[in-house]
PDB file of C-alpha atoms in Angstrom:
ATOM      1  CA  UNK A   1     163.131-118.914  59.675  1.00  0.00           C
ATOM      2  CA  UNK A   2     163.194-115.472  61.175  1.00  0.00           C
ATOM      3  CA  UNK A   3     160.383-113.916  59.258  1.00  0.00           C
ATOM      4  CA  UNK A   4     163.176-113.008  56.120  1.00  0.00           C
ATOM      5  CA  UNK A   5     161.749-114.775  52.607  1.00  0.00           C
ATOM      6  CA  UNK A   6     164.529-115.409  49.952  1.00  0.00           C
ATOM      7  CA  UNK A   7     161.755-115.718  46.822  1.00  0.00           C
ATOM      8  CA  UNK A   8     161.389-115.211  42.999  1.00  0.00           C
ATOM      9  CA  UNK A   9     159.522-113.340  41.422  1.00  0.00           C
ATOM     10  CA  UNK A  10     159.274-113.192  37.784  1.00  0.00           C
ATOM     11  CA  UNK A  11     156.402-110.726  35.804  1.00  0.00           C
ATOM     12  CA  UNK A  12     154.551-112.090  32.804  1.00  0.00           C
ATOM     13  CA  UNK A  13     151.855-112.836  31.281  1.00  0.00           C
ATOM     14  CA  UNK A  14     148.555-115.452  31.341  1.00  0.00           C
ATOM     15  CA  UNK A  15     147.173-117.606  28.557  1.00  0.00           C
ATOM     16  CA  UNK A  16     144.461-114.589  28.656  1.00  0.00           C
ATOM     17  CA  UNK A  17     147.345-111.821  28.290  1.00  0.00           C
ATOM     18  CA  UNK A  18     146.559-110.601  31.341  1.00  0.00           C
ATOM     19  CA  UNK A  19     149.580-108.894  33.665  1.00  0.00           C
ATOM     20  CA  UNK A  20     150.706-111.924  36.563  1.00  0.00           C
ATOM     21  CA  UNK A  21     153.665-111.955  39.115  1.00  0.00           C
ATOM     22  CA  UNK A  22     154.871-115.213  39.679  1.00  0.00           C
ATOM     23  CA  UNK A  23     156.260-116.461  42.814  1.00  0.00           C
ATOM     24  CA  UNK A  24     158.821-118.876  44.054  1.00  0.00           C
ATOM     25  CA  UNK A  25     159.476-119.029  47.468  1.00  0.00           C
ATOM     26  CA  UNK A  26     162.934-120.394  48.955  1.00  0.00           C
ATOM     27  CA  UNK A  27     163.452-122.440  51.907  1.00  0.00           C
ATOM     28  CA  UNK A  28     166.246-120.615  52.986  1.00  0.00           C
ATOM     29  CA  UNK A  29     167.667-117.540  54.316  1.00  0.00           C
ATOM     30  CA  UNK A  30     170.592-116.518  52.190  1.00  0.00           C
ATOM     31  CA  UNK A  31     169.704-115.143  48.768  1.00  0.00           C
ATOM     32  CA  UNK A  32     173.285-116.786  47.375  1.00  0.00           C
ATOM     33  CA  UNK A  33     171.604-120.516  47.686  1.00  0.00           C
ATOM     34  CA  UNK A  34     168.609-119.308  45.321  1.00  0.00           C
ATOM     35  CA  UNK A  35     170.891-117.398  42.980  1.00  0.00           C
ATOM     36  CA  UNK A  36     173.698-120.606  42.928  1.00  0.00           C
ATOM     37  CA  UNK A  37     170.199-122.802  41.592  1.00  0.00           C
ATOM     38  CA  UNK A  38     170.683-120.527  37.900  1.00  0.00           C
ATOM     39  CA  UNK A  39     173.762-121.488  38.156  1.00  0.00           C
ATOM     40  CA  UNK A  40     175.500-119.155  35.061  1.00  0.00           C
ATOM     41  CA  UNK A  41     172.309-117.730  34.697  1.00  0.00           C
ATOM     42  CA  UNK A  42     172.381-113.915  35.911  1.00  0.00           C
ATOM     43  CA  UNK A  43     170.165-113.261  38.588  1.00  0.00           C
ATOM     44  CA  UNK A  44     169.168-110.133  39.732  1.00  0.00           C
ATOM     45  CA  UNK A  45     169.611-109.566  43.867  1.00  0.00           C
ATOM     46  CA  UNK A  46     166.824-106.898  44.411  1.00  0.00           C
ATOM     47  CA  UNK A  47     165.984-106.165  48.570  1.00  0.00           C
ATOM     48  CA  UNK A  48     165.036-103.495  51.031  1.00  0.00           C
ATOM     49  CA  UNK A  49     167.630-100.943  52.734  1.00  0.00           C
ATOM     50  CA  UNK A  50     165.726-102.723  55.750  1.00  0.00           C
ATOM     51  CA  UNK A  51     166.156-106.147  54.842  1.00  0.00           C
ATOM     52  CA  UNK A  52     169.693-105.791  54.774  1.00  0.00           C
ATOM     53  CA  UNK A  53     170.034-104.331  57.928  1.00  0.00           C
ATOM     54  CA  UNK A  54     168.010-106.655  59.230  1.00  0.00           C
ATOM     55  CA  UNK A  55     169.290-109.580  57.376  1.00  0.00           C
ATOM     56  CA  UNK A  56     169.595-112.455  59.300  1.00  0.00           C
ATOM     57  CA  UNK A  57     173.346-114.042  60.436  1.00  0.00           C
ATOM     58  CA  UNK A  58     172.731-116.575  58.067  1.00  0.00           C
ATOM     59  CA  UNK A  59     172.024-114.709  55.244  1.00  0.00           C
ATOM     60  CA  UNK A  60     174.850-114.916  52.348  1.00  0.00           C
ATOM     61  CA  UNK A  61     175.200-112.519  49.373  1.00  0.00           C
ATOM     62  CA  UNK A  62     178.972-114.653  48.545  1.00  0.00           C
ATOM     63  CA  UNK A  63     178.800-115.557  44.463  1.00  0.00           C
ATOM     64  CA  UNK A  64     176.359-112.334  43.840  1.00  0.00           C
ATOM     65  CA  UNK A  65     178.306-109.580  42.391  1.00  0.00           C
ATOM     66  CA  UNK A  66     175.876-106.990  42.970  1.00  0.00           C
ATOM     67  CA  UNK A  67     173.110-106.582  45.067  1.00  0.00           C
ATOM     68  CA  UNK A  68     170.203-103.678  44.581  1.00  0.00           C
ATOM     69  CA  UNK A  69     168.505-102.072  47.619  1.00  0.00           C
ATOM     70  CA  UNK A  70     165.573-100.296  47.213  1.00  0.00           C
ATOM     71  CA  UNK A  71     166.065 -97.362  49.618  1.00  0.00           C
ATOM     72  CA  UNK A  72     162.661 -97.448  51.845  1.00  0.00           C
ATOM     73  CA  UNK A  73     164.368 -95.602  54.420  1.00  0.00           C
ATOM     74  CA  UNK A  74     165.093 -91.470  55.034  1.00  0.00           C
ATOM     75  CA  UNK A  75     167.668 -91.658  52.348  1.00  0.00           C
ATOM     76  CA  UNK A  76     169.825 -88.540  53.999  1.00  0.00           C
ATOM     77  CA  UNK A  77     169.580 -90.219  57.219  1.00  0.00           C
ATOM     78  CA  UNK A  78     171.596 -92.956  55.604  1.00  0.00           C
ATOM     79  CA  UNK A  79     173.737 -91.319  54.046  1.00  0.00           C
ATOM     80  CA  UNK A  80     174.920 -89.097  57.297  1.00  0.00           C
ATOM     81  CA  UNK A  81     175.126 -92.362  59.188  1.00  0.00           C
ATOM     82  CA  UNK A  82     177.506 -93.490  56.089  1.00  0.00           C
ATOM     83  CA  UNK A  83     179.166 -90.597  56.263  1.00  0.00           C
ATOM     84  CA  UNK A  84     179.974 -90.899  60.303  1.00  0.00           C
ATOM     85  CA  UNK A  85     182.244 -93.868  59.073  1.00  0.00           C
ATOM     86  CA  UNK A  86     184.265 -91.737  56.489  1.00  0.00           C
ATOM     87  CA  UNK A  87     182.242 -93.534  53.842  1.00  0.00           C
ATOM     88  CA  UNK A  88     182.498 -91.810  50.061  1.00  0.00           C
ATOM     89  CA  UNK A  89     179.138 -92.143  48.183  1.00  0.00           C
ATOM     90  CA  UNK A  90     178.669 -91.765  43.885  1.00  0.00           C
ATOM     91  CA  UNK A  91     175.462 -90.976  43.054  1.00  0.00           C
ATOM     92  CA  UNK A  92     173.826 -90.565  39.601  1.00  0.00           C
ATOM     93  CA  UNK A  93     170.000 -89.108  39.110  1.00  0.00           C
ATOM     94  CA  UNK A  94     167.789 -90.276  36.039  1.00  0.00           C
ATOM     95  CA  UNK A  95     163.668 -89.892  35.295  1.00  0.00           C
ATOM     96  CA  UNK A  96     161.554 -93.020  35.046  1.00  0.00           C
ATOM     97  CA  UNK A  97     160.122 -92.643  31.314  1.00  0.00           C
ATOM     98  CA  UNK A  98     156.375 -92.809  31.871  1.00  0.00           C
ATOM     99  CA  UNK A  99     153.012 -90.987  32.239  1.00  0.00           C
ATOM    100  CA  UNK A 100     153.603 -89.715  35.894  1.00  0.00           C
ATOM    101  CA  UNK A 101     156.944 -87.410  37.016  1.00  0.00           C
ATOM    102  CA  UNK A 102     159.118 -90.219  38.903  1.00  0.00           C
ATOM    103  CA  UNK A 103     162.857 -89.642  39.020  1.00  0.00           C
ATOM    104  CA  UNK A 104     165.727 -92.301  40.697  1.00  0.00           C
ATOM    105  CA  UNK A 105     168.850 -91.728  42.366  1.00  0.00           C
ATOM    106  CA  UNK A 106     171.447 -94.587  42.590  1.00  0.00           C
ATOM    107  CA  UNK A 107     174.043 -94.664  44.844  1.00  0.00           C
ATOM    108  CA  UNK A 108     177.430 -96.712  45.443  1.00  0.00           C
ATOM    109  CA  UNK A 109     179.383 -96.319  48.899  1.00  0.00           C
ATOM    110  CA  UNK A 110     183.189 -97.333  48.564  1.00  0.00           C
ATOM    111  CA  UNK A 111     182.407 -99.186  52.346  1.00  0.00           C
ATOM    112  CA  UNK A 112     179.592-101.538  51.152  1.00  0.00           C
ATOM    113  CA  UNK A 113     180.772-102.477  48.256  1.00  0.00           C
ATOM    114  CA  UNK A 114     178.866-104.226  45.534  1.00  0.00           C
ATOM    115  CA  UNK A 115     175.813-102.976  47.052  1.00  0.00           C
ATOM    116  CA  UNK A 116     173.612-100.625  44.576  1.00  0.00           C
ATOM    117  CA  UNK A 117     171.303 -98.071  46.639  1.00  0.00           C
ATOM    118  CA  UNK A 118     168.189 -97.034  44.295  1.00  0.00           C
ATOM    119  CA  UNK A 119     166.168 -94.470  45.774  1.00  0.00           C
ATOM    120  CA  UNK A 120     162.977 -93.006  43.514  1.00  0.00           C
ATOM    121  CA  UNK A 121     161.777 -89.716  44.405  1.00  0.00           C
ATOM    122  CA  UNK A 122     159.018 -87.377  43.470  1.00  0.00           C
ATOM    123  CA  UNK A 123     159.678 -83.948  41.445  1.00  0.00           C
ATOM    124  CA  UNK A 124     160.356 -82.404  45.630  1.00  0.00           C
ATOM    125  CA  UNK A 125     161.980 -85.116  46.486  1.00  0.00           C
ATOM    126  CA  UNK A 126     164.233 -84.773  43.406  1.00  0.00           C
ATOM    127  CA  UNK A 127     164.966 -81.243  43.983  1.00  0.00           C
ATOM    128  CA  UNK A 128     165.787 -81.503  47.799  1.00  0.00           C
ATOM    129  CA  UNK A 129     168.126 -84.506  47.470  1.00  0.00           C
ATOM    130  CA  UNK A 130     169.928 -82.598  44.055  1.00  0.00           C
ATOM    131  CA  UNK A 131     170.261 -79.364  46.359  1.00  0.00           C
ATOM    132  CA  UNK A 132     171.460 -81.471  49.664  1.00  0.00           C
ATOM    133  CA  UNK A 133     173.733 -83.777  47.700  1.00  0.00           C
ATOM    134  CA  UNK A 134     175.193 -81.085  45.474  1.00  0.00           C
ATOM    135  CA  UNK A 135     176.305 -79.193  49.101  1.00  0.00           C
ATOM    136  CA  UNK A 136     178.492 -82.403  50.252  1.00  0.00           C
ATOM    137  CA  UNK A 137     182.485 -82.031  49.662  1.00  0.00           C
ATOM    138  CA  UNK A 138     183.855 -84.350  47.181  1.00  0.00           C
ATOM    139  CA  UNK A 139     185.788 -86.451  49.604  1.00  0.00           C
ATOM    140  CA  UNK A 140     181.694 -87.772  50.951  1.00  0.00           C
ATOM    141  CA  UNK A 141     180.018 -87.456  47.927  1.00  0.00           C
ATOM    142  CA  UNK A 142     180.330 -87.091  44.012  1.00  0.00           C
ATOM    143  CA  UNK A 143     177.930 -87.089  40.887  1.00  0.00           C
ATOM    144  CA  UNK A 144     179.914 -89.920  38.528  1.00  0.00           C
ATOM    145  CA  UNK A 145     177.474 -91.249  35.922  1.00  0.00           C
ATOM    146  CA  UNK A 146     180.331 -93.274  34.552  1.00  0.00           C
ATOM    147  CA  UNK A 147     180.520 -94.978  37.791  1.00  0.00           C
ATOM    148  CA  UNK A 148     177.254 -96.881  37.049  1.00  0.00           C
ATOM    149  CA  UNK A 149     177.886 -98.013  33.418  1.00  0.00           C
ATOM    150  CA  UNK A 150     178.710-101.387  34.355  1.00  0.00           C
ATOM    151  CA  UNK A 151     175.478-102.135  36.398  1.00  0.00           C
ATOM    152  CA  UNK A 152     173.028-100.074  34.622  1.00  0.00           C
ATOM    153  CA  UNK A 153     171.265-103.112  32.944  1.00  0.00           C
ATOM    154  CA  UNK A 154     170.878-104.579  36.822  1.00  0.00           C
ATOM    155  CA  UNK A 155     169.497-100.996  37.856  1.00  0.00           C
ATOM    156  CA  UNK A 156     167.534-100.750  34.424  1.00  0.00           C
ATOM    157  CA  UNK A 157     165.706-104.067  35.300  1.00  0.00           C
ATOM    158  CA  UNK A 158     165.261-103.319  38.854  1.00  0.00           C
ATOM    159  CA  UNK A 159     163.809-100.138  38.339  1.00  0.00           C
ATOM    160  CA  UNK A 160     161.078-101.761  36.098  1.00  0.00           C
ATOM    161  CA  UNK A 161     160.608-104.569  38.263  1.00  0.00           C
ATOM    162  CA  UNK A 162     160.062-102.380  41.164  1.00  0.00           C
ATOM    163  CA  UNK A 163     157.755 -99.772  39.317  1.00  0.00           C
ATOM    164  CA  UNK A 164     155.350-102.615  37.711  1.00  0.00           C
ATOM    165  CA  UNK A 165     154.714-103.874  41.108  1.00  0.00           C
ATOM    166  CA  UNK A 166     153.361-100.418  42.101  1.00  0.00           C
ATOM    167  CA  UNK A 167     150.054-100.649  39.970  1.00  0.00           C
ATOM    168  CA  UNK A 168     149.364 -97.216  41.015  1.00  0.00           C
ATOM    169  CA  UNK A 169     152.144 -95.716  39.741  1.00  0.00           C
ATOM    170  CA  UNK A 170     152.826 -97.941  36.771  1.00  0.00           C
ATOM    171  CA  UNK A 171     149.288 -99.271  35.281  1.00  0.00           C
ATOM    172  CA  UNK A 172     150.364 -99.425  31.752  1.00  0.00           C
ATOM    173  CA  UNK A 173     154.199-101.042  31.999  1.00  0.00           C
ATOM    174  CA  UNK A 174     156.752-101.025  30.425  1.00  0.00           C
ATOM    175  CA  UNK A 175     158.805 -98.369  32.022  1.00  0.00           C
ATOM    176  CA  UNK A 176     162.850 -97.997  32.807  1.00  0.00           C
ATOM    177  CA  UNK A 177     165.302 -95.374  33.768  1.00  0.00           C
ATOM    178  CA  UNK A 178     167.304 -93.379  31.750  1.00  0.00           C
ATOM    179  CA  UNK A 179     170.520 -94.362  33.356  1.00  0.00           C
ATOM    180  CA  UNK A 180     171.415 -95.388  30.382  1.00  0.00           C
ATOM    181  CA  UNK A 181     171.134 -94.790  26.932  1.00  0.00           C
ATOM    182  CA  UNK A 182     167.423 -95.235  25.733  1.00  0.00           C
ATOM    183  CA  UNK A 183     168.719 -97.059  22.186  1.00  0.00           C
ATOM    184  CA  UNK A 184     169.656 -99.537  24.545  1.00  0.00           C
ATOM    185  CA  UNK A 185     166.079-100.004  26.537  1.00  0.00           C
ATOM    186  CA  UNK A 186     163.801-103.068  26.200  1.00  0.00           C
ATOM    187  CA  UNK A 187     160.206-102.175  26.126  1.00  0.00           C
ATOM    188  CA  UNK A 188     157.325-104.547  25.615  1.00  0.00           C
ATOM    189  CA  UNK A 189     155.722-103.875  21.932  1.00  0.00           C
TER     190      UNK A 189
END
C-alpha cells in the first residue's frame, strides 16, 4: 500500500449513549472494491481534493456514481487550474444550520464528471468566494442550484459526516446544509 486507506466509517452511538466513530479499514486501494461489498446498498464516496490527486494508479471509483471531495485545498487555485483546461464549473452556496456561522459551496466541473467538490467556508470566506465567483463569465462558471438536486442527499450526508468529525465546530450534532429543502432534513431527536 502506498500510504492511501480505503476505510469506513460509520457515527453512532455506545451502549452508554455516548457519541463513537466506527472504523473499518480496507485492504485495498480502490474505494470501488469496498463500495461493490454493499452491494445495492448506497454508499457514500467521501475523500480529500488531495487524495484524489494523489490517488494511487490502482485506485478505482468504476460502479460509484458520485464521488464527494472535501476541498482542503486553495479552492480558487483549483478552480483557475480547471479553468486553464476550458473546464465549466456550477456552483451552489448554502449555511450549515447550527450554533456557529459555517456556510458550503458545492461545485460540479463538466471535465470531472461525477465528482462533487464541497468546500465550507467561514462568513469571509463566504463573501470572497460569492464576490470572486460572481466575476467569472458564464461560459467558466454559473450559480445552478437545480444542478445539485439529484445529489443533495449525498452532499446533505457528507456535510454532516464531515462537520461531526470536527468536535470543535460541531459539539452538539446533528447538523446539515440547506442545499435542500429543510422539510426534507433528518435530524437526531
Amino acid at each position: 500500500m502506498t500510504g492511501h486507506v480505503v476505510g469506513l466509517q460509520a457515527a453512532g452511538y455506545d451502549e452508554l449513549d455516548q457519541p463513537v466513530a466506527r472504523l473499518c479499514i480496507f485492504p485495498t486501494e480502490s474505494p470501488a472494491d469496498a463500495a461493490r461489498l454493499f452491494g445495492e446498498i448506497p454508499v457514500l464516496c467521501l475523500t480529500t481534493s488531495s487524495s484524489l490527486v494523489d490517488a494511487p494508479g490502482s485506485a478505482s471509483s468504476e460502479g460509484i456514481d458520485h464521488i464527494v471531495a472535501v476541498a482542503d485545498q486553495p479552492i480558487v487555485s483549483q478552480l483557475l487550474h480547471t479553468f486553464d483546461r476550458a473546464a465549466r464549473v456550477t456552483w451552489n452556496r448554502g449555511v450549515v444550520d447550527g450554533h456557529r456561522k459555517l456556510h458550503i459551496f458545492a461545485y460540479q466541473m463538466n471535465v470531472l464528471p461525477g465528482i462533487i467538490w464541497l468546500q465550507f467556508a467561514t462568513e469571509a470566506g463566504r463573501q470572497v468566494t460569492s464576490a470572486w465567483l460572481e466575476t467569472l463569465p458564464k461560459e467558466q462558471a454559473e450559480k445552478d442550484p437545480d444542478a445539485f438536486k439529484h445529489v443533495n442527499v449525498l452532499i446533505d450526508v457528507a456535510v454532516q459526516h464531515v462537520v461531526a468529525a470536527w468536535f470543535m465546530i460541531d459539539q452538539q450534532g446533528g447538523r446539515s446544509s440547506d442545499l435542500r429543502s429543510r422539510s426534507q432534513l433528518h435530524r437526531r431527536q
